[in-house]
Amino acid sequence: MDSPIETVLGDTGTKAAKITKGLGLRTVGQLVHHLPRRYVRTAELTTVEALQEGELLTVVGQIGQTRRREYADRRTGRTAYRVDTVLHTDGPSLRMSFFAKKPHMADWHERRLPEGRRGIFQGKVGRFNGDWQLTNPQMVLMGTEGEDAAQLSLETLGDLYPIYPLTKGVDTWDLQRAITFALAVLDEVPELLPEAVREQAGLVDAGTALEWVHHPKDYAQVTRALQRLRFDEAIVTQLVLARRRRALARLGARPRAGRSGGLLDAFDARLPFELTGGQREVGAEIDEDLARERPMNRLLQGEVGSGKTLVALRAMLRVVDSGAQAALLAPTEVLAQQHHRSITAMLGDLASAGLLGGAEEATAVELLTGSMTRTQRTGPMSRLASGEAGIVIGTHALLEDKVGFADLGLVVVDEQHRFGVEQRAALTDKAGTPPHVLVMTATPIPRTVAMTVFGDLEISTLTELPAGRAPVQTTVVPVADAPHWVDRVWQRVREEVAAGHQVYVVCPRISGDEREAGQAEAGEPGDTGEERTERPLSAVEEVVEELRAGPLAGLRLTAMHGRLTPDVKDATMRSFAGGEVDVLVSTTVIEVGVDVANATAMVLLDADRFGVSQLHQLRGRVGRGGHPGLCLLVTHAEVGTPARGRLEAVAATSDGFELSRVDLEQRREGDVLGAHQSGYQSSLHTLRVLRDEETILAARAAGVALLESDPDLRGAPALAAAVEALERSVAADFVDRS
């Protein structure tokens, strides 16, 4: 299995280089685990439906009439030859053309393409004189002799022919031939699973699984083979996560149980509203974690506006009551400043320790961001080091070596997916003993995704929305179908402003010639890769001027984007929150954490450029003050395209968990599981967390049972090696971000 791939590719050095570079397959083991993406039945003609020009087509068909034609080569003037034949399928017939400069090559094409011969053909489909055409397709022909005899013919296979993921210069039969040879000469396929685990799960052995997935007699064998291979991937991942949970449980942590009559009790007594049932339940779970002598490691997820920040603040106050400090790490300065404003406002005089008028139980709440000057940082850093400040809210600036704490007891990470493992470790390492960790996300995560990607965290979910949250009506505005609707969009904006409310207008770019780091682009998460037109995308700097001079003339408009200085961004958000701005034209910097109760409408321009979860996050900025919200998704995407489907899904429901499933089903699985890490081929290339829920649950239970009876996996050395390899890999870094 560890042998170089060249050992089964013979003297095809060029092919080996292409397979290694393009597909990342370097060993025989990686080659035989490169699985087919689909199968073509060899016993019947493949249906050819809804052909599109440029589409890569793989089809089983039968040769019809073949003719040779002579023509003058335009470049040389010499006689050249074209062999035309018709390929019959049970859909449209396809014309195939083969070009030759010499008569003997034309003869060869004619001999190998007699009428009635069947085979498998692959090439890009196009149109020529009104007919569908495959030009110079690759093929494997049944019963051929001569050159094609060196290839595997369809007659030597079962009823299903495997079609593999490919790279340029490599055909599916190149891989099929190499894999067949590799399986034939392998001494033994290592067995990853202990026999007891395999029998209990009803799985075939590893060798049978590989044989069936590459050379199946029927789809039942494919199903059994994939069941086994997916279980292998699931149990390795779950063992990594289970070992992390066990290692975390062994770490010592100081209990932070709080005290009666302290800061938390004073805060609760002043709350002008009742906590929701979910907030009380999750708060109790966190309190229980904080009181233990092992670090809390909990994921708090909830819909936009479900009250996660309040739950986190109460946890921070409990830690301060225990004599320790709490840090809240935010991904952007806008969000950090927003958190600082909202938390100090909620605490009132309880955030004014050491100041005239501060409450007896008060603590100090500090803000630390990268844009602060050295002088501005001196005071907060001093109060953190001395323990005078109980709470600090900041960005990556908190991670710097110069920032120290007297006793860091709790780390709250907001929107954790924006921080890598090294960044989180840099903050938790500042504590003398491992701190408790609370991770927050407003991107709803289905249960199986959470168990697969965040399996070493305890999960808490807030599903209720606090009182005062109003419904948000979401409508797709199809510019391509109804361009006159755009006028109505700006009329609605004027109506909202006339009613005393405020509006967001969101664009995917800052200016016409640049894109902002992190904005949606083709090929990034949230995009499905469909072809884009050359129409320029809406840009903040251009849109704000067009609206001022046109449909929103007379209203107070302000631009907001990531290229502004932190002071300008903060001043802009303060003026918008204070009602001094009617319409905020912005990029996605307002995606999370921005809370302006009077904002009731949002217009998203080129909305198809954003992913489902991002659209849901942005929509959550409106309807926060008890007034009904409006979200208009303006798009040029046409009906039936994946992009339009995303928008229609967002418009159809406000259930973030349902939308997250839609998002995952549309996106590449690697976006969730880290398969697109540079230089690394994900070990989770066959496992899908939504489709394979039962497999993941079974593997999780089997992994936990294995570790209980054999913590070091000494009885399963192959499995132990796979787990250790994953722990060392880039994929483990992704898992560790949880």
XYZ file of C-alpha atoms in Angstrom:
738
model
C 0.000 0.000 0.000
C 2.924 2.368 0.652
C 4.647 1.583 -2.665
C 5.044 4.474 -5.133
C 2.244 4.685 -7.662
C 4.770 4.159 -10.477
C 5.012 0.478 -9.502
C 1.550 -0.182 -10.966
C 1.737 2.258 -13.881
C 4.552 0.506 -15.702
C 6.554 2.700 -18.033
C 3.857 5.389 -18.307
C 5.995 7.957 -16.541
C 4.068 10.880 -18.001
C 0.749 9.445 -16.797
C 2.222 8.850 -13.345
C 3.360 12.466 -13.126
C -0.075 13.721 -14.181
C -1.869 11.453 -11.710
C 0.470 12.480 -8.899
C 0.323 16.197 -9.623
C -3.310 16.512 -10.688
C -4.969 14.054 -8.301
C -2.476 13.997 -5.431
C -2.145 10.190 -5.630
C 1.395 9.176 -4.703
C 1.076 5.645 -3.337
C -0.703 2.456 -4.323
C -2.883 2.823 -1.227
C -4.039 6.273 -2.285
C -4.678 4.974 -5.804
C -6.945 2.099 -4.750
C -8.841 4.470 -2.442
C -9.507 6.856 -5.356
C -13.127 5.862 -5.768
C -15.447 6.067 -8.779
C -17.815 9.005 -8.768
C -20.434 7.048 -10.745
C -20.933 3.958 -12.907
C -22.117 3.365 -16.472
C -24.077 0.212 -17.239
C -22.241 -1.732 -19.919
C -25.174 -3.978 -20.775
C -27.394 -1.189 -22.086
C -27.040 2.104 -23.923
C -26.815 5.143 -21.691
C -29.600 7.686 -21.894
C -28.344 10.984 -23.285
C -30.595 13.724 -21.980
C -30.534 17.520 -22.141
C -27.136 17.867 -23.783
C -25.285 21.156 -23.294
C -22.426 22.440 -25.428
C -19.033 22.035 -23.766
C -20.310 19.362 -21.381
C -17.967 16.412 -20.755
C -20.014 13.395 -21.809
C -19.339 9.744 -21.026
C -21.681 7.427 -22.916
C -22.047 3.808 -23.922
C -23.097 3.610 -27.544
C -23.075 1.664 -30.799
C -21.245 2.661 -34.003
C -23.467 3.409 -36.999
C -22.388 4.317 -40.526
C -18.736 5.378 -40.980
C -17.425 7.460 -43.912
C -14.031 8.859 -44.887
C -13.751 12.290 -46.479
C -10.765 14.072 -48.018
C -10.098 17.802 -47.701
C -7.248 20.273 -48.237
C -5.382 21.230 -45.086
C -5.687 25.025 -44.801
C -2.199 25.449 -43.418
C -0.202 23.122 -45.695
C -2.508 22.718 -48.686
C -1.933 18.951 -48.574
C -4.656 16.332 -48.627
C -5.934 15.436 -45.179
C -8.618 13.053 -44.008
C -11.646 13.144 -41.761
C -13.442 9.989 -40.660
C -17.051 10.669 -39.668
C -19.197 8.140 -37.880
C -22.525 8.121 -36.093
C -22.815 6.954 -32.485
C -26.266 5.638 -31.630
C -27.515 5.952 -28.048
C -31.010 5.562 -26.709
C -31.123 9.362 -26.726
C -29.897 11.635 -29.524
C -27.409 10.186 -31.997
C -23.988 11.798 -31.876
C -21.655 12.518 -34.759
C -17.990 11.723 -34.118
C -15.130 13.066 -36.221
C -11.539 11.794 -36.310
C -8.845 13.712 -38.205
C -5.752 12.190 -39.892
C -2.944 13.599 -42.016
C -1.914 10.244 -43.535
C -4.040 7.695 -45.439
C -2.935 4.793 -43.233
C -4.188 6.646 -40.118
C -7.546 7.210 -41.786
C -7.598 3.479 -42.662
C -6.920 2.645 -39.016
C -9.824 4.793 -37.815
C -12.141 3.078 -40.317
C -11.016 -0.439 -39.293
C -11.592 0.119 -35.605
C -14.995 1.757 -36.102
C -17.045 -0.848 -38.031
C -20.799 -0.543 -37.957
C -22.332 -2.303 -34.955
C -19.310 -2.112 -32.641
C -20.152 -0.980 -29.100
C -17.974 0.817 -26.598
C -17.654 3.582 -24.058
C -16.889 7.071 -25.380
C -15.856 10.239 -23.586
C -15.420 13.767 -24.877
C -16.818 17.286 -24.919
C -20.091 17.595 -26.771
C -20.630 20.392 -29.288
C -22.796 21.366 -32.279
C -21.806 21.153 -35.963
C -24.243 21.919 -38.796
C -27.132 21.430 -36.384
C -25.952 17.997 -35.166
C -24.537 16.983 -31.773
C -20.866 16.077 -32.105
C -18.004 14.507 -30.156
C -14.659 15.524 -31.678
C -11.714 13.121 -31.202
C -13.322 11.410 -28.199
C -11.439 8.987 -25.953
C -12.881 5.486 -26.141
C -12.673 1.878 -25.055
C -14.143 -0.454 -27.696
C -15.509 -3.940 -27.168
C -13.643 -6.759 -28.880
C -10.987 -4.505 -30.420
C -7.607 -5.728 -31.555
C -4.274 -4.052 -32.099
C -3.684 -0.913 -30.011
C -6.975 -1.069 -28.155
C -6.291 -4.653 -27.120
C -3.805 -3.236 -24.612
C -6.685 -1.500 -22.894
C -9.245 -3.226 -20.764
C -12.245 -3.952 -22.938
C -15.754 -3.665 -21.638
C -16.202 -7.407 -22.069
C -13.684 -8.089 -19.290
C -15.692 -6.016 -16.819
C -18.951 -6.544 -15.007
C -22.208 -4.846 -15.827
C -20.987 -1.567 -14.316
C -18.091 0.478 -15.687
C -16.514 2.866 -13.121
C -16.098 6.545 -13.984
C -13.403 8.204 -11.872
C -12.680 11.812 -10.884
C -10.048 12.901 -13.404
C -7.369 15.469 -14.091
C -6.080 16.864 -17.372
C -4.275 14.257 -19.451
C -5.662 11.270 -17.532
C -8.650 9.248 -18.719
C -10.966 7.120 -16.621
C -9.635 3.923 -18.235
C -6.060 4.880 -17.304
C -7.112 4.825 -13.662
C -9.304 1.756 -14.124
C -6.443 -0.203 -15.644
C -3.922 0.885 -12.967
C -6.318 0.157 -10.091
C -7.223 -3.259 -11.498
C -3.547 -4.169 -11.750
C -2.835 -2.822 -8.251
C -5.596 -4.910 -6.677
C -4.363 -7.990 -8.561
C -0.767 -7.734 -7.313
C -1.353 -6.473 -3.763
C -0.182 -9.106 -1.286
C -2.819 -8.123 1.215
C -5.238 -5.270 1.861
C -4.653 -4.155 5.465
C -7.679 -4.611 7.720
C -8.343 -1.397 9.626
C -11.147 -2.619 11.869
C -11.011 -5.240 14.617
C -13.081 -8.251 13.627
C -15.565 -7.708 16.460
C -16.299 -4.142 15.308
C -16.680 -5.256 11.701
C -19.054 -8.080 12.584
C -21.153 -5.973 14.917
C -21.598 -3.323 12.207
C -22.289 -5.962 9.525
C -19.456 -4.792 7.275
C -17.511 -6.632 4.569
C -13.736 -6.974 4.906
C -11.432 -4.283 3.478
C -10.258 -6.320 0.469
C -13.799 -7.183 -0.579
C -14.858 -3.543 -0.211
C -12.134 -2.361 -2.598
C -12.811 -5.147 -5.106
C -16.547 -4.438 -5.117
C -16.235 -0.651 -5.385
C -13.904 -0.869 -8.402
C -15.319 -4.003 -10.114
C -18.935 -4.351 -9.004
C -21.286 -6.915 -10.461
C -24.272 -4.843 -9.399
C -25.231 -1.796 -7.367
C -25.777 -3.918 -4.252
C -22.034 -4.557 -4.153
C -21.346 -0.852 -4.625
C -23.619 -0.067 -1.671
C -21.957 -2.626 0.626
C -18.484 -1.485 -0.395
C -19.199 2.199 0.189
C -20.835 1.399 3.523
C -17.565 -0.173 4.665
C -15.282 2.566 3.299
C -17.403 5.357 4.784
C -17.451 3.602 8.150
C -13.633 3.483 8.076
C -13.444 7.231 7.517
C -16.081 7.957 10.127
C -14.508 5.846 12.873
C -11.028 7.310 12.339
C -12.445 10.832 12.628
C -14.573 9.965 15.631
C -11.617 8.334 17.389
C -9.570 11.506 16.904
C -12.380 13.529 18.452
C -12.991 11.019 21.249
C -9.297 11.025 22.161
C -9.375 14.812 22.309
C -12.388 14.697 24.623
C -10.602 12.224 26.889
C -7.391 14.270 26.878
C -9.368 17.403 27.733
C -11.105 15.633 30.592
C -7.699 14.729 32.055
C -6.559 18.356 32.087
C -6.952 20.160 35.348
C -8.877 23.417 35.478
C -9.868 25.689 38.318
C -13.592 25.620 39.085
C -15.266 28.997 38.522
C -18.539 28.539 40.375
C -19.107 32.207 41.213
C -20.541 33.510 44.476
C -23.842 34.565 45.911
C -24.553 38.298 46.017
C -21.932 39.143 43.439
C -21.790 40.769 40.028
C -23.989 38.186 38.303
C -26.776 38.452 40.876
C -26.684 42.240 40.611
C -26.886 42.043 36.830
C -29.758 39.556 36.849
C -31.698 41.744 39.273
C -31.537 44.666 36.827
C -32.564 42.783 33.680
C -35.685 44.484 32.290
C -36.953 41.223 30.772
C -37.233 37.525 31.499
C -34.670 35.122 30.120
C -36.095 32.676 27.592
C -36.410 29.042 28.608
C -33.544 28.176 26.291
C -31.282 30.835 27.809
C -31.977 29.507 31.312
C -31.368 25.898 30.243
C -28.116 26.637 28.403
C -26.996 28.908 31.241
C -27.431 26.029 33.674
C -25.334 23.747 31.439
C -22.554 26.338 31.321
C -22.719 26.921 35.103
C -22.303 23.185 35.645
C -19.296 23.102 33.312
C -17.646 26.085 34.985
C -17.943 24.455 38.408
C -15.962 21.366 37.342
C -12.261 20.716 37.732
C -11.794 20.143 34.013
C -11.985 22.755 31.249
C -15.339 23.520 29.700
C -15.222 23.129 25.920
C -18.715 24.025 24.710
C -20.201 25.182 21.411
C -23.116 27.604 21.766
C -25.085 27.898 18.550
C -28.284 29.740 17.887
C -30.210 31.744 15.377
C -29.333 35.368 14.727
C -30.868 37.284 17.621
C -31.438 34.269 19.872
C -29.589 35.883 22.772
C -26.205 34.127 22.673
C -24.312 37.252 23.764
C -26.408 37.545 26.920
C -25.740 33.891 27.788
C -22.007 34.443 27.242
C -22.015 37.627 29.322
C -23.647 35.851 32.266
C -20.928 33.176 32.042
C -18.249 35.881 32.030
C -19.800 37.545 35.085
C -19.827 34.222 36.958
C -16.115 33.814 36.222
C -15.406 37.374 37.431
C -17.352 36.552 40.615
C -14.896 33.677 41.048
C -11.969 36.112 41.103
C -10.844 35.401 37.540
C -10.997 37.198 34.178
C -12.871 36.584 30.934
C -11.889 37.430 27.349
C -14.206 37.699 24.350
C -12.416 37.249 21.007
C -14.205 38.761 17.974
C -13.138 38.419 14.311
C -13.467 42.090 13.299
C -13.031 45.484 14.912
C -16.606 46.419 14.011
C -17.895 43.396 15.905
C -15.509 43.915 18.841
C -16.598 47.551 19.173
C -20.243 46.510 18.901
C -19.808 43.895 21.644
C -18.018 46.436 23.856
C -20.788 48.994 23.416
C -23.621 46.534 23.989
C -22.011 44.810 26.991
C -21.089 48.054 28.754
C -24.611 49.342 28.049
C -26.177 46.175 29.508
C -23.953 46.360 32.603
C -24.360 50.096 33.187
C -22.596 51.107 36.403
C -21.604 47.467 36.921
C -18.951 48.086 34.228
C -17.486 51.137 35.981
C -15.141 49.710 38.602
C -12.813 52.395 39.968
C -14.877 55.213 38.511
C -17.052 57.719 40.312
C -20.592 56.343 40.352
C -19.525 52.773 39.762
C -21.474 50.083 41.588
C -19.918 48.289 44.557
C -19.839 44.968 42.680
C -18.572 46.554 39.449
C -15.720 45.369 37.272
C -13.856 47.052 34.422
C -14.655 46.136 30.813
C -11.779 46.817 28.420
C -11.536 47.009 24.614
C -8.326 46.016 22.815
C -8.024 46.195 19.016
C -5.198 46.345 16.495
C -5.902 49.930 15.461
C -5.415 51.338 18.975
C -2.219 53.311 19.443
C 0.495 52.249 21.841
C -0.670 54.909 24.296
C -4.304 53.792 24.008
C -3.319 50.188 24.763
C -1.196 50.964 27.821
C -4.077 51.454 30.258
C -6.157 48.381 29.289
C -3.085 46.119 29.179
C -1.989 47.308 32.600
C -5.436 46.687 34.107
C -5.559 43.200 32.548
C -2.130 42.278 33.899
C -2.992 43.499 37.393
C -6.421 41.850 37.470
C -8.225 45.172 37.897
C -10.156 44.545 34.674
C -12.421 41.514 34.795
C -13.577 41.475 31.168
C -11.760 42.294 27.941
C -13.250 42.342 24.452
C -10.919 42.393 21.484
C -9.734 41.194 18.121
C -6.498 39.447 17.146
C -4.735 42.096 19.251
C -5.545 39.940 22.314
C -3.254 37.254 20.904
C -0.101 39.374 20.982
C 2.697 38.271 23.317
C 2.662 41.555 25.218
C -0.934 41.042 26.378
C -0.992 39.302 29.755
C -3.659 38.344 32.296
C -3.631 38.025 36.060
C -5.911 34.955 35.944
C -7.667 34.135 32.675
C -10.556 31.836 33.550
C -12.833 31.933 30.475
C -12.298 32.479 26.752
C -15.373 33.229 24.640
C -14.748 32.938 20.882
C -17.380 34.572 18.680
C -17.875 33.291 15.123
C -15.185 30.672 15.746
C -14.908 29.568 12.110
C -12.928 32.752 11.435
C -10.129 31.735 13.788
C -7.561 29.016 13.247
C -6.202 26.594 15.802
C -3.003 28.568 16.331
C -4.934 31.752 17.104
C -7.173 30.124 19.670
C -4.228 28.350 21.278
C -2.339 31.662 21.506
C -5.092 33.034 23.742
C -5.754 29.967 25.880
C -1.998 29.557 26.452
C -2.008 32.902 28.278
C -3.753 31.219 31.215
C -1.708 29.550 33.949
C -4.099 26.600 33.958
C -6.305 25.655 30.982
C -9.180 28.145 30.795
C -12.777 27.249 30.185
C -13.749 27.833 26.526
C -17.131 28.847 25.118
C -17.392 28.967 21.310
C -20.316 30.870 19.764
C -21.699 30.706 16.243
C -24.800 32.144 14.624
C -24.435 29.788 11.666
C -26.799 26.931 12.489
C -25.141 23.540 12.290
C -27.137 20.314 11.760
C -26.562 17.733 14.470
C -24.500 15.365 12.341
C -22.283 18.182 11.098
C -21.695 19.319 14.662
C -20.835 15.760 15.707
C -18.422 15.309 12.797
C -16.688 18.678 12.730
C -17.155 19.787 16.337
C -17.249 16.360 17.941
C -14.910 17.246 20.787
C -17.203 20.007 22.063
C -20.352 19.753 24.090
C -23.173 21.334 22.081
C -25.784 23.804 23.332
C -28.439 25.229 21.034
C -30.717 28.231 21.465
C -33.825 27.793 19.332
C -36.150 30.426 20.800
C -36.080 34.069 19.794
C -36.436 36.630 22.595
C -39.543 38.760 22.812
C -39.446 41.748 20.479
C -38.044 39.962 17.433
C -40.362 40.564 14.480
C -40.734 38.376 11.378
C -38.744 39.351 8.276
C -40.416 39.119 4.868
C -37.880 38.021 2.251
C -38.504 38.489 -1.473
C -36.400 37.664 -4.525
C -36.232 40.566 -6.997
C -35.421 38.956 -10.397
C -33.865 41.746 -12.454
C -33.405 39.522 -15.528
C -37.114 38.630 -15.557
C -38.618 41.890 -14.320
C -36.183 44.848 -14.572
C -38.917 47.335 -13.610
C -39.016 45.818 -10.113
C -35.785 47.661 -9.280
C -37.699 50.972 -9.219
C -40.091 49.458 -6.715
C -37.146 48.389 -4.523
C -36.020 51.984 -4.055
C -39.631 53.126 -3.536
C -39.882 50.645 -0.645
C -36.642 52.028 0.810
C -38.125 55.545 0.720
C -41.320 54.267 2.367
C -39.358 52.720 5.238
C -37.398 55.925 5.782
C -40.599 58.001 5.606
C -42.007 55.792 8.382
C -39.057 56.773 10.563
C -36.967 53.648 10.008
C -33.524 52.915 8.563
C -32.262 50.663 5.781
C -29.157 48.646 4.863
C -28.033 48.307 1.228
C -25.408 45.544 0.902
C -22.992 45.176 -2.043
C -20.464 42.414 -2.779
C -17.627 44.853 -3.589
C -16.123 48.104 -2.299
C -15.249 49.661 -5.645
C -15.533 48.781 -9.306
C -11.914 47.745 -9.738
C -11.204 45.897 -6.505
C -12.711 43.224 -4.321
C -12.649 43.180 -0.564
C -10.835 40.328 1.143
C -13.352 37.709 2.129
C -16.169 38.815 -0.132
C -18.039 36.233 -2.166
C -16.464 35.227 -5.458
C -17.015 32.385 -7.890
C -15.539 29.160 -6.571
C -15.577 30.173 -2.901
C -17.927 28.712 -0.257
C -21.451 29.733 -1.044
C -20.858 29.611 -4.765
C -21.736 26.586 -6.882
C -19.367 27.253 -9.734
C -21.944 28.150 -12.364
C -20.641 30.340 -15.162
C -20.713 34.063 -14.439
C -21.438 36.861 -16.846
C -19.072 39.793 -17.316
C -21.631 42.231 -15.889
C -19.848 44.272 -13.187
C -20.943 43.606 -9.635
C -22.448 46.298 -7.449
C -19.802 48.224 -5.506
C -20.362 50.375 -2.419
C -18.532 53.482 -3.632
C -20.413 53.521 -6.938
C -23.834 52.546 -5.574
C -23.845 55.186 -2.844
C -23.206 57.943 -5.416
C -25.796 56.558 -7.860
C -28.445 56.429 -5.131
C -27.618 59.921 -3.872
C -27.996 61.338 -7.371
C -30.952 59.175 -8.342
C -33.679 57.158 -6.604
C -32.703 58.056 -3.017
C -31.846 61.724 -3.581
C -32.489 63.800 -0.478
C -31.991 60.940 1.991
C -28.999 60.712 4.317
C -26.697 58.026 2.851
C -23.334 56.843 4.188
C -20.841 54.251 2.951
C -19.411 51.509 5.172
C -16.702 48.993 4.206
C -13.540 47.311 5.401
C -11.130 49.769 3.779
C -12.215 52.646 6.031
C -10.094 53.390 9.077
C -11.313 51.870 12.360
C -12.191 55.313 13.732
C -14.297 56.130 10.672
C -16.016 52.730 10.795
C -16.822 53.185 14.485
C -18.108 56.734 13.928
C -20.209 55.567 10.979
C -21.831 52.783 12.985
C -22.472 55.145 15.896
C -24.174 57.671 13.643
C -26.294 54.943 12.021
C -27.230 53.497 15.420
C -28.061 57.034 16.604
C -30.486 57.629 13.746
C -28.326 60.225 11.982
C -28.138 58.102 8.791
C -31.155 56.876 6.808
C -29.444 54.362 4.500
C -26.162 52.546 5.166
C -24.575 51.289 1.927
C -22.161 48.585 3.059
C -20.233 45.426 2.308
C -20.659 42.374 4.531
C -18.800 44.013 7.434
C -22.248 44.372 9.015
C -22.876 40.611 8.709
C -22.549 39.753 12.397
C -22.947 41.549 15.681
C -24.418 44.806 14.384
C -27.583 45.576 16.322
C -29.612 48.638 15.271
C -33.189 48.248 16.473
C -34.589 50.890 14.110
C -33.241 49.186 10.957
C -36.216 47.482 9.339
C -35.173 46.780 5.738
C -32.224 45.394 3.819
C -31.539 45.405 0.075
C -28.917 42.892 -1.067
C -27.560 43.745 -4.516
C -26.189 40.820 -6.556
C -27.533 38.614 -3.782
C -26.589 35.460 -5.694
C -22.939 36.237 -4.913
C -23.483 35.313 -1.258
C -23.869 31.879 0.297
C -27.018 30.662 2.028
C -25.671 31.027 5.571
C -24.281 34.476 4.773
C -27.642 35.626 3.404
C -29.342 34.330 6.541
C -26.816 36.146 8.741
C -27.260 39.411 6.860
C -31.044 39.159 6.984
C -30.787 38.850 10.759
C -29.662 42.485 10.987
C -33.250 43.705 10.471
C -36.423 43.206 12.482
C -34.542 43.454 15.768
C -36.579 46.245 17.320
C -40.067 44.777 17.232
C -40.928 46.282 13.834
C -41.641 43.895 10.916
C -38.568 43.456 8.709
C -38.112 43.396 4.945
C -35.269 41.762 3.010
C -35.055 42.188 -0.793
C -32.700 39.850 -2.685
C -31.859 41.606 -5.960
C -30.369 39.238 -8.539
C -29.644 38.759 -12.232
C -29.574 34.957 -11.787
C -32.031 33.168 -14.034
C -34.743 30.718 -13.012
C -33.467 27.161 -12.707
C -29.845 28.040 -11.912
C -28.280 26.896 -8.609
C -27.719 30.533 -7.648
C -31.409 31.358 -8.062
C -32.277 28.198 -6.149
C -30.224 29.403 -3.166
C -32.073 32.705 -3.091
C -35.468 31.047 -3.370
C -34.552 28.728 -0.495
C -33.643 31.714 1.703
C -36.868 33.484 0.766
C -38.926 30.389 1.548
C -37.913 29.910 5.190
C -36.402 31.712 8.166
C -35.367 28.413 9.779
C -31.591 28.617 9.892
C -31.182 24.901 10.500
C -33.209 24.053 7.408
C -31.171 26.554 5.391
C -27.924 25.079 6.658
C -28.964 21.718 5.251
C -29.757 23.358 1.900
C -26.354 25.040 2.009
C -24.528 21.794 2.706
C -26.402 19.892 0.024
C -25.462 22.512 -2.576
C -21.872 23.089 -1.514
C -18.907 20.813 -2.030
C -18.524 18.562 0.980
C -14.896 19.641 1.303
C -15.988 23.140 2.254
C -17.380 21.657 5.440
C -14.764 19.012 6.122
C -11.614 20.771 4.999
C -10.899 18.830 1.803
C -9.640 21.943 0.068
C -6.732 22.527 2.417
C -3.695 23.312 0.279
C -1.454 20.318 -0.333
C -3.658 17.829 1.477
C -6.194 15.345 0.237
C -8.975 15.035 2.792
C -9.460 11.663 4.427
C -13.185 12.377 4.363
C -13.597 12.251 0.610
C -16.433 9.685 0.617
C -18.213 10.629 3.845
C -21.071 13.130 3.785
C -22.391 14.245 7.103
C -26.036 14.635 6.073
C -26.339 11.523 3.946
C -24.282 9.288 6.249
C -25.771 10.215 9.609
C -26.401 6.604 10.649
C -22.847 5.618 9.718
C -21.395 8.501 11.745
C -23.505 7.617 14.795
C -22.547 3.946 14.572
C -18.866 4.810 14.169
C -19.003 7.223 17.098
C -20.493 4.540 19.373
C -17.975 1.943 18.166
C -15.078 4.357 18.714
C -16.128 5.222 22.258
C -16.508 1.524 23.118
C -13.071 0.742 21.653
C -11.362 3.423 23.720
C -13.061 2.271 26.892
C -11.724 -1.269 26.469
C -8.413 -0.377 24.769
C -7.477 3.307 25.337
C -4.250 3.060 23.311
C -5.783 0.915 20.525
C -3.020 -1.659 20.969
C -5.365 -4.396 19.775
C -5.991 -2.513 16.510
C -2.575 -1.297 15.308
C -3.725 -0.379 11.787
C -6.570 1.699 13.204
C -4.224 3.345 15.708
C -1.844 4.281 12.887
C -4.691 5.809 10.849
C -5.860 7.837 13.851
C -2.351 9.110 14.537
C -1.908 10.021 10.872
C -5.117 12.052 10.904
C -4.085 13.771 14.132
C -0.837 14.862 12.464
C -2.470 15.987 9.256
C -3.884 19.284 8.108
C -7.343 17.793 8.603
C -6.608 17.506 12.319
C -5.831 21.229 12.377
C -9.266 21.831 10.903
C -10.914 19.574 13.474
C -8.969 21.294 16.239
C -10.471 24.649 15.281
C -13.533 23.480 17.139
